[in-house]
PDB file of C-alpha atoms and ligand atoms in Angstrom:
ATOM      1  CA  MET A  23     101.378  91.394  99.821  1.00  0.00           C
ATOM      2  CA  ILE A  24      97.921  92.598 100.764  1.00  0.00           C
ATOM      3  CA  LYS A  25      96.061  91.685 103.956  1.00  0.00           C
ATOM      4  CA  GLU A  26      92.392  92.499 104.444  1.00  0.00           C
ATOM      5  CA  TYR A  27      90.500  92.655 107.710  1.00  0.00           C
ATOM      6  CA  THR A  28      86.788  93.209 108.232  1.00  0.00           C
ATOM      7  CA  ILE A  29      85.872  94.560 111.648  1.00  0.00           C
ATOM      8  CA  PRO A  30      82.227  93.770 112.462  1.00  0.00           C
ATOM      9  CA  ALA A  31      79.925  96.479 113.802  1.00  0.00           C
ATOM     10  CA  CYS A  32      80.523  97.389 117.469  1.00  0.00           C
ATOM     11  CA  SER A  33      83.808  95.487 117.750  1.00  0.00           C
ATOM     12  CA  GLY A  34      87.578  96.021 117.644  1.00  0.00           C
ATOM     13  CA  MET A  35      90.768  94.439 116.325  1.00  0.00           C
ATOM     14  CA  LYS A  36      94.557  94.590 116.668  1.00  0.00           C
ATOM     15  CA  ILE A  37      96.536  94.759 113.420  1.00  0.00           C
ATOM     16  CA  ASP A  38     100.354  94.797 113.283  1.00  0.00           C
ATOM     17  CA  VAL A  39     101.876  97.085 110.661  1.00  0.00           C
ATOM     18  CA  LYS A  40     105.459  97.629 109.504  1.00  0.00           C
ATOM     19  CA  GLN A  41     107.139 100.904 108.593  1.00  0.00           C
ATOM     20  CA  ASN A  42     106.245 101.967 105.012  1.00  0.00           C
ATOM     21  CA  ASP A  43     103.137  99.759 104.858  1.00  0.00           C
ATOM     22  CA  THR A  44     100.017 101.527 103.655  1.00  0.00           C
ATOM     23  CA  ILE A  45      96.882 101.328 105.775  1.00  0.00           C
ATOM     24  CA  THR A  46      93.567 101.810 103.983  1.00  0.00           C
ATOM     25  CA  VAL A  47      90.521 102.310 106.187  1.00  0.00           C
ATOM     26  CA  ILE A  48      87.239 101.790 104.341  1.00  0.00           C
ATOM     27  CA  ASP A  49      83.762 102.774 105.472  1.00  0.00           C
ATOM     28  CA  LEU A  50      81.941  99.819 103.874  1.00  0.00           C
ATOM     29  CA  GLU A  51      78.348 101.029 104.159  1.00  0.00           C
ATOM     30  CA  GLY A  52      78.908 104.766 104.719  1.00  0.00           C
ATOM     31  CA  GLY A  53      78.270 106.990 107.715  1.00  0.00           C
ATOM     32  CA  GLN A  54      80.342 104.878 110.125  1.00  0.00           C
ATOM     33  CA  VAL A  55      82.996 106.230 112.494  1.00  0.00           C
ATOM     34  CA  VAL A  56      86.279 104.346 113.038  1.00  0.00           C
ATOM     35  CA  ASP A  57      88.041 104.787 116.389  1.00  0.00           C
ATOM     36  CA  PHE A  58      91.641 104.596 115.196  1.00  0.00           C
ATOM     37  CA  PHE A  59      94.420 104.168 117.755  1.00  0.00           C
ATOM     38  CA  ALA A  60      97.961 102.780 117.591  1.00  0.00           C
ATOM     39  CA  GLU A  61     100.970 101.935 119.721  1.00  0.00           C
ATOM     40  CA  ALA A  62     104.632 101.891 118.719  1.00  0.00           C
ATOM     41  CA  LYS A  63     105.492  98.223 118.187  1.00  0.00           C
ATOM     42  CA  GLY A  64     106.724  96.708 121.435  1.00  0.00           C
ATOM     43  CA  ASN A  65     106.344  99.947 123.406  1.00  0.00           C
ATOM     44  CA  PRO A  66     102.810 100.657 124.660  1.00  0.00           C
ATOM     45  CA  GLY A  67     104.198 103.772 126.374  1.00  0.00           C
ATOM     46  CA  GLU A  68     104.456 105.471 122.975  1.00  0.00           C
ATOM     47  CA  PHE A  69     101.095 105.811 121.274  1.00  0.00           C
ATOM     48  CA  LEU A  70      99.044 107.831 118.809  1.00  0.00           C
ATOM     49  CA  SER A  71      98.221 111.281 120.151  1.00  0.00           C
ATOM     50  CA  PRO A  72      95.558 113.493 118.549  1.00  0.00           C
ATOM     51  CA  ARG A  73      96.614 116.314 120.911  1.00  0.00           C
ATOM     52  CA  VAL A  74     100.241 116.237 119.753  1.00  0.00           C
ATOM     53  CA  THR A  75      98.989 115.933 116.165  1.00  0.00           C
ATOM     54  CA  ILE A  76      96.899 119.097 116.644  1.00  0.00           C
ATOM     55  CA  ASP A  77      99.968 120.811 118.142  1.00  0.00           C
ATOM     56  CA  CYS A  78     102.428 119.839 115.395  1.00  0.00           C
ATOM     57  CA  ASN A  79     100.079 120.433 112.474  1.00  0.00           C
ATOM     58  CA  GLU A  80      98.685 123.627 114.053  1.00  0.00           C
ATOM     59  CA  SER A  81      95.193 122.530 113.067  1.00  0.00           C
ATOM     60  CA  LEU A  82      92.089 120.961 114.570  1.00  0.00           C
ATOM     61  CA  LYS A  83      91.531 119.146 111.266  1.00  0.00           C
ATOM     62  CA  LEU A  84      93.400 116.308 109.608  1.00  0.00           C
ATOM     63  CA  ARG A  85      94.200 116.810 105.944  1.00  0.00           C
ATOM     64  CA  THR A  86      95.933 114.957 103.123  1.00  0.00           C
ATOM     65  CA  GLY A  87      99.697 115.308 103.545  1.00  0.00           C
ATOM     66  CA  ASP A  88      99.447 115.752 107.312  1.00  0.00           C
ATOM     67  CA  THR A  89     101.476 113.655 109.723  1.00  0.00           C
ATOM     68  CA  ILE A  90      99.955 111.846 112.715  1.00  0.00           C
ATOM     69  CA  TYR A  91     102.272 112.001 115.748  1.00  0.00           C
ATOM     70  CA  THR A  92     102.870 109.957 118.877  1.00  0.00           C
ATOM     71  CA  ASN A  93     102.738 111.321 122.414  1.00  0.00           C
ATOM     72  CA  LEU A  94     106.553 111.624 122.125  1.00  0.00           C
ATOM     73  CA  TYR A  95     106.265 113.949 119.085  1.00  0.00           C
ATOM     74  CA  ARG A  96     107.579 111.357 116.635  1.00  0.00           C
ATOM     75  CA  PRO A  97     105.919 110.880 113.211  1.00  0.00           C
ATOM     76  CA  MET A  98     103.746 107.762 113.316  1.00  0.00           C
ATOM     77  CA  MET A  99     101.726 107.884 110.103  1.00  0.00           C
ATOM     78  CA  GLU A 100     101.113 110.149 107.135  1.00  0.00           C
ATOM     79  CA  VAL A 101      97.840 110.844 105.338  1.00  0.00           C
ATOM     80  CA  VAL A 102      98.341 109.751 101.715  1.00  0.00           C
ATOM     81  CA  SER A 103      94.809 110.286 100.414  1.00  0.00           C
ATOM     82  CA  ASP A 104      91.360 110.900 101.808  1.00  0.00           C
ATOM     83  CA  ASP A 105      87.911 110.646 100.205  1.00  0.00           C
ATOM     84  CA  VAL A 106      86.092 112.379 103.054  1.00  0.00           C
ATOM     85  CA  GLY A 107      88.120 115.209 104.613  1.00  0.00           C
ATOM     86  CA  GLU A 108      86.236 115.268 107.926  1.00  0.00           C
ATOM     87  CA  HIS A 109      87.739 113.466 110.924  1.00  0.00           C
ATOM     88  CA  ASP A 110      87.547 114.141 114.639  1.00  0.00           C
ATOM     89  CA  LEU A 111      90.649 114.817 116.742  1.00  0.00           C
ATOM     90  CA  LEU A 112      88.787 115.848 119.895  1.00  0.00           C
ATOM     91  CA  HIS A 113      86.602 113.109 121.350  1.00  0.00           C
ATOM     92  CA  PRO A 114      87.798 110.245 123.561  1.00  0.00           C
ATOM     93  CA  CYS A 115      86.637 106.704 122.836  1.00  0.00           C
ATOM     94  CA  CYS A 116      83.043 106.019 123.801  1.00  0.00           C
ATOM     95  CA  ARG A 117      82.774 104.104 127.087  1.00  0.00           C
ATOM     96  CA  PRO A 118      80.043 102.850 129.424  1.00  0.00           C
ATOM     97  CA  GLU A 119      80.135 106.088 131.436  1.00  0.00           C
ATOM     98  CA  MET A 120      79.550 108.128 128.261  1.00  0.00           C
ATOM     99  CA  TYR A 121      76.498 106.020 127.369  1.00  0.00           C
ATOM    100  CA  ALA A 122      75.251 106.448 130.969  1.00  0.00           C
ATOM    101  CA  PHE A 123      75.825 110.241 130.836  1.00  0.00           C
ATOM    102  CA  PHE A 124      73.988 110.882 127.589  1.00  0.00           C
ATOM    103  CA  TYR A 125      71.610 107.939 127.124  1.00  0.00           C
ATOM    104  CA  HIS A 126      71.245 106.215 130.535  1.00  0.00           C
ATOM    105  CA  ASN A 127      72.131 102.848 129.029  1.00  0.00           C
ATOM    106  CA  GLY A 128      75.805 102.328 129.893  1.00  0.00           C
ATOM    107  CA  THR A 129      75.604  98.915 131.539  1.00  0.00           C
ATOM    108  CA  GLY A 130      76.765  96.227 129.135  1.00  0.00           C
ATOM    109  CA  HIS A 131      76.857  98.594 126.140  1.00  0.00           C
ATOM    110  CA  PRO A 132      79.556  97.716 123.573  1.00  0.00           C
ATOM    111  CA  ASN A 133      82.073 100.548 123.465  1.00  0.00           C
ATOM    112  CA  CYS A 134      85.316 101.550 121.750  1.00  0.00           C
ATOM    113  CA  LEU A 135      87.368 101.910 124.961  1.00  0.00           C
ATOM    114  CA  ASP A 136      86.796  98.286 125.943  1.00  0.00           C
ATOM    115  CA  ASN A 137      87.048  97.056 122.345  1.00  0.00           C
ATOM    116  CA  ILE A 138      90.439  98.712 121.773  1.00  0.00           C
ATOM    117  CA  ASN A 139      91.810  97.829 125.217  1.00  0.00           C
ATOM    118  CA  THR A 140      90.800  94.193 124.719  1.00  0.00           C
ATOM    119  CA  ALA A 141      92.288  94.097 121.215  1.00  0.00           C
ATOM    120  CA  LEU A 142      95.636  95.507 122.383  1.00  0.00           C
ATOM    121  CA  GLY A 143      95.696  93.609 125.689  1.00  0.00           C
ATOM    122  CA  GLU A 144      95.880  96.879 127.630  1.00  0.00           C
ATOM    123  CA  ARG A 145      93.809  98.543 130.347  1.00  0.00           C
ATOM    124  CA  ARG A 146      94.217 102.208 129.504  1.00  0.00           C
ATOM    125  CA  PRO A 147      91.891 104.360 131.632  1.00  0.00           C
ATOM    126  CA  LEU A 148      91.250 106.704 128.686  1.00  0.00           C
ATOM    127  CA  ILE A 149      91.934 106.402 124.975  1.00  0.00           C
ATOM    128  CA  THR A 150      91.766 109.412 122.697  1.00  0.00           C
ATOM    129  CA  PRO A 151      91.920 108.026 119.161  1.00  0.00           C
ATOM    130  CA  ILE A 152      91.574 109.733 115.836  1.00  0.00           C
ATOM    131  CA  ASN A 153      87.907 109.269 115.038  1.00  0.00           C
ATOM    132  CA  LEU A 154      88.035 108.691 111.303  1.00  0.00           C
ATOM    133  CA  PHE A 155      84.959 109.873 109.383  1.00  0.00           C
ATOM    134  CA  MET A 156      83.472 111.427 112.560  1.00  0.00           C
ATOM    135  CA  TYR A 157      82.055 114.855 111.733  1.00  0.00           C
ATOM    136  CA  THR A 158      82.414 117.200 114.665  1.00  0.00           C
ATOM    137  CA  LYS A 159      81.296 120.651 113.589  1.00  0.00           C
ATOM    138  CA  LEU A 160      83.239 123.514 115.169  1.00  0.00           C
ATOM    139  CA  HIS A 161      81.062 126.580 115.739  1.00  0.00           C
ATOM    140  CA  GLU A 162      82.340 130.155 115.961  1.00  0.00           C
ATOM    141  CA  ASP A 163      81.226 130.564 119.569  1.00  0.00           C
ATOM    142  CA  GLY A 164      83.280 127.528 120.638  1.00  0.00           C
ATOM    143  CA  ARG A 165      80.445 125.038 120.710  1.00  0.00           C
ATOM    144  CA  ILE A 166      80.814 121.707 118.970  1.00  0.00           C
ATOM    145  CA  SER A 167      78.123 119.442 117.546  1.00  0.00           C
ATOM    146  CA  VAL A 168      78.393 115.890 116.287  1.00  0.00           C
ATOM    147  CA  GLU A 169      76.828 115.620 112.838  1.00  0.00           C
ATOM    148  CA  LYS A 170      76.155 112.713 110.513  1.00  0.00           C
ATOM    149  CA  PRO A 171      79.413 111.546 108.847  1.00  0.00           C
ATOM    150  CA  LEU A 172      79.982 112.717 105.275  1.00  0.00           C
ATOM    151  CA  SER A 173      81.445 109.326 104.267  1.00  0.00           C
ATOM    152  CA  LYS A 174      79.576 107.309 101.658  1.00  0.00           C
ATOM    153  CA  ALA A 175      79.753 103.551 101.101  1.00  0.00           C
ATOM    154  CA  GLY A 176      83.274 102.617 100.012  1.00  0.00           C
ATOM    155  CA  ASP A 177      84.902 105.908 101.011  1.00  0.00           C
ATOM    156  CA  ARG A 178      88.391 105.505 102.384  1.00  0.00           C
ATOM    157  CA  ILE A 179      91.413 107.180 103.917  1.00  0.00           C
ATOM    158  CA  VAL A 180      94.890 105.902 103.094  1.00  0.00           C
ATOM    159  CA  LEU A 181      97.745 106.249 105.589  1.00  0.00           C
ATOM    160  CA  LYS A 182     101.427 105.315 105.422  1.00  0.00           C
ATOM    161  CA  ALA A 183     103.172 103.955 108.510  1.00  0.00           C
ATOM    162  CA  LYS A 184     106.304 105.877 109.532  1.00  0.00           C
ATOM    163  CA  MET A 185     107.286 103.252 112.148  1.00  0.00           C
ATOM    164  CA  ASP A 186     106.435  99.680 113.096  1.00  0.00           C
ATOM    165  CA  LEU A 187     103.202  99.814 115.040  1.00  0.00           C
ATOM    166  CA  SER A 188     100.193  97.937 116.353  1.00  0.00           C
ATOM    167  CA  LEU A 189      96.840  99.360 115.390  1.00  0.00           C
ATOM    168  CA  GLY A 190      93.932  99.139 117.812  1.00  0.00           C
ATOM    169  CA  VAL A 191      90.859  99.871 115.718  1.00  0.00           C
ATOM    170  CA  ALA A 192      87.146  99.796 116.513  1.00  0.00           C
ATOM    171  CA  ALA A 193      83.950 100.252 114.535  1.00  0.00           C
ATOM    172  CA  CYS A 194      82.213 102.723 116.844  1.00  0.00           C
ATOM    173  CA  SER A 195      79.243 101.451 118.857  1.00  0.00           C
ATOM    174  CA  VAL A 196      77.108 104.600 119.126  1.00  0.00           C
ATOM    175  CA  SER A 197      73.658 104.106 117.570  1.00  0.00           C
ATOM    176  CA  GLU A 198      71.955 106.678 119.821  1.00  0.00           C
ATOM    177  CA  SER A 199      73.026 109.837 117.958  1.00  0.00           C
ATOM    178  CA  LEU A 200      74.027 111.081 114.503  1.00  0.00           C
ATOM    179  CA  CYS A 201      77.642 110.040 115.225  1.00  0.00           C
ATOM    180  CA  ASN A 202      77.274 106.841 113.149  1.00  0.00           C
ATOM    181  CA  SER A 203      74.178 107.994 111.250  1.00  0.00           C
ATOM    182  CA  GLY A 204      71.896 106.266 113.761  1.00  0.00           C
ATOM    183  CA  SER A 205      73.078 102.679 113.242  1.00  0.00           C
ATOM    184  CA  CYS A 206      76.361 100.785 113.502  1.00  0.00           C
ATOM    185  CA  SER A 207      78.043  99.022 110.592  1.00  0.00           C
ATOM    186  CA  PRO A 208      81.305  97.164 109.842  1.00  0.00           C
ATOM    187  CA  ILE A 209      84.550  98.613 108.522  1.00  0.00           C
ATOM    188  CA  LYS A 210      87.405  97.213 106.488  1.00  0.00           C
ATOM    189  CA  ILE A 211      91.154  97.652 106.846  1.00  0.00           C
ATOM    190  CA  VAL A 212      93.598  96.808 104.059  1.00  0.00           C
ATOM    191  CA  ILE A 213      97.326  96.607 104.794  1.00  0.00           C
ATOM    192  CA  GLU A 214      99.661  96.711 101.830  1.00  0.00           C
ATOM    193  CA  GLU A 215     103.370  95.970 102.133  1.00  0.00           C
ATOM    194  CA  LEU A 216     105.057  98.147  99.539  1.00  0.00           C
ATOM    195  CA  HIS A 217     108.744  98.351 100.284  1.00  0.00           C
ATOM    196  CA  ARG A 218     109.847  94.976 101.614  1.00  0.00           C
TER     197      ARG A 218
HETATM  198 ZN1   ZN B   2      82.798 104.541 119.893  1.00  0.00          ZN
END
């Protein structure tokens, strides 16, 4: 069985997934970042952790074959295939304070923190997701710069769930920088049940 979800620009969604399901995240128009977060089903205290993922994989990058881990160091998902090869494991979800800091327009701005919290029915003070398709360039002197995503229309990353989980996913709301190529667009998620 295949379920398809389209997440409009600047909004978020909760999607429940079972162990062994495949999760395909598609950048419909290209150049769009997906704030991708998840909780263990029924236990919001265990959640996707980019920091633990960096630790376990001993890499600042996410590559095909890598595992994505929870804050409790348990495998949560696995990268099955990837058209793009550039994803960000460093940045927290955008939030009103971030828009105020950089662009002086935080009040009322749509943002991934609120969109994911609302979708999951949580009030986390900070969410650090995996920012799929976000291109954060790492420079030799330690600086980072956010560049235009390399994803083209229809590019996708395919993940396999290693546990039952609830995804909290947002199409990122930043139109003020190169992060989403200067404008926000929708994304698509396809969930395929393979082994039930
Ligand atoms: Zn965002």
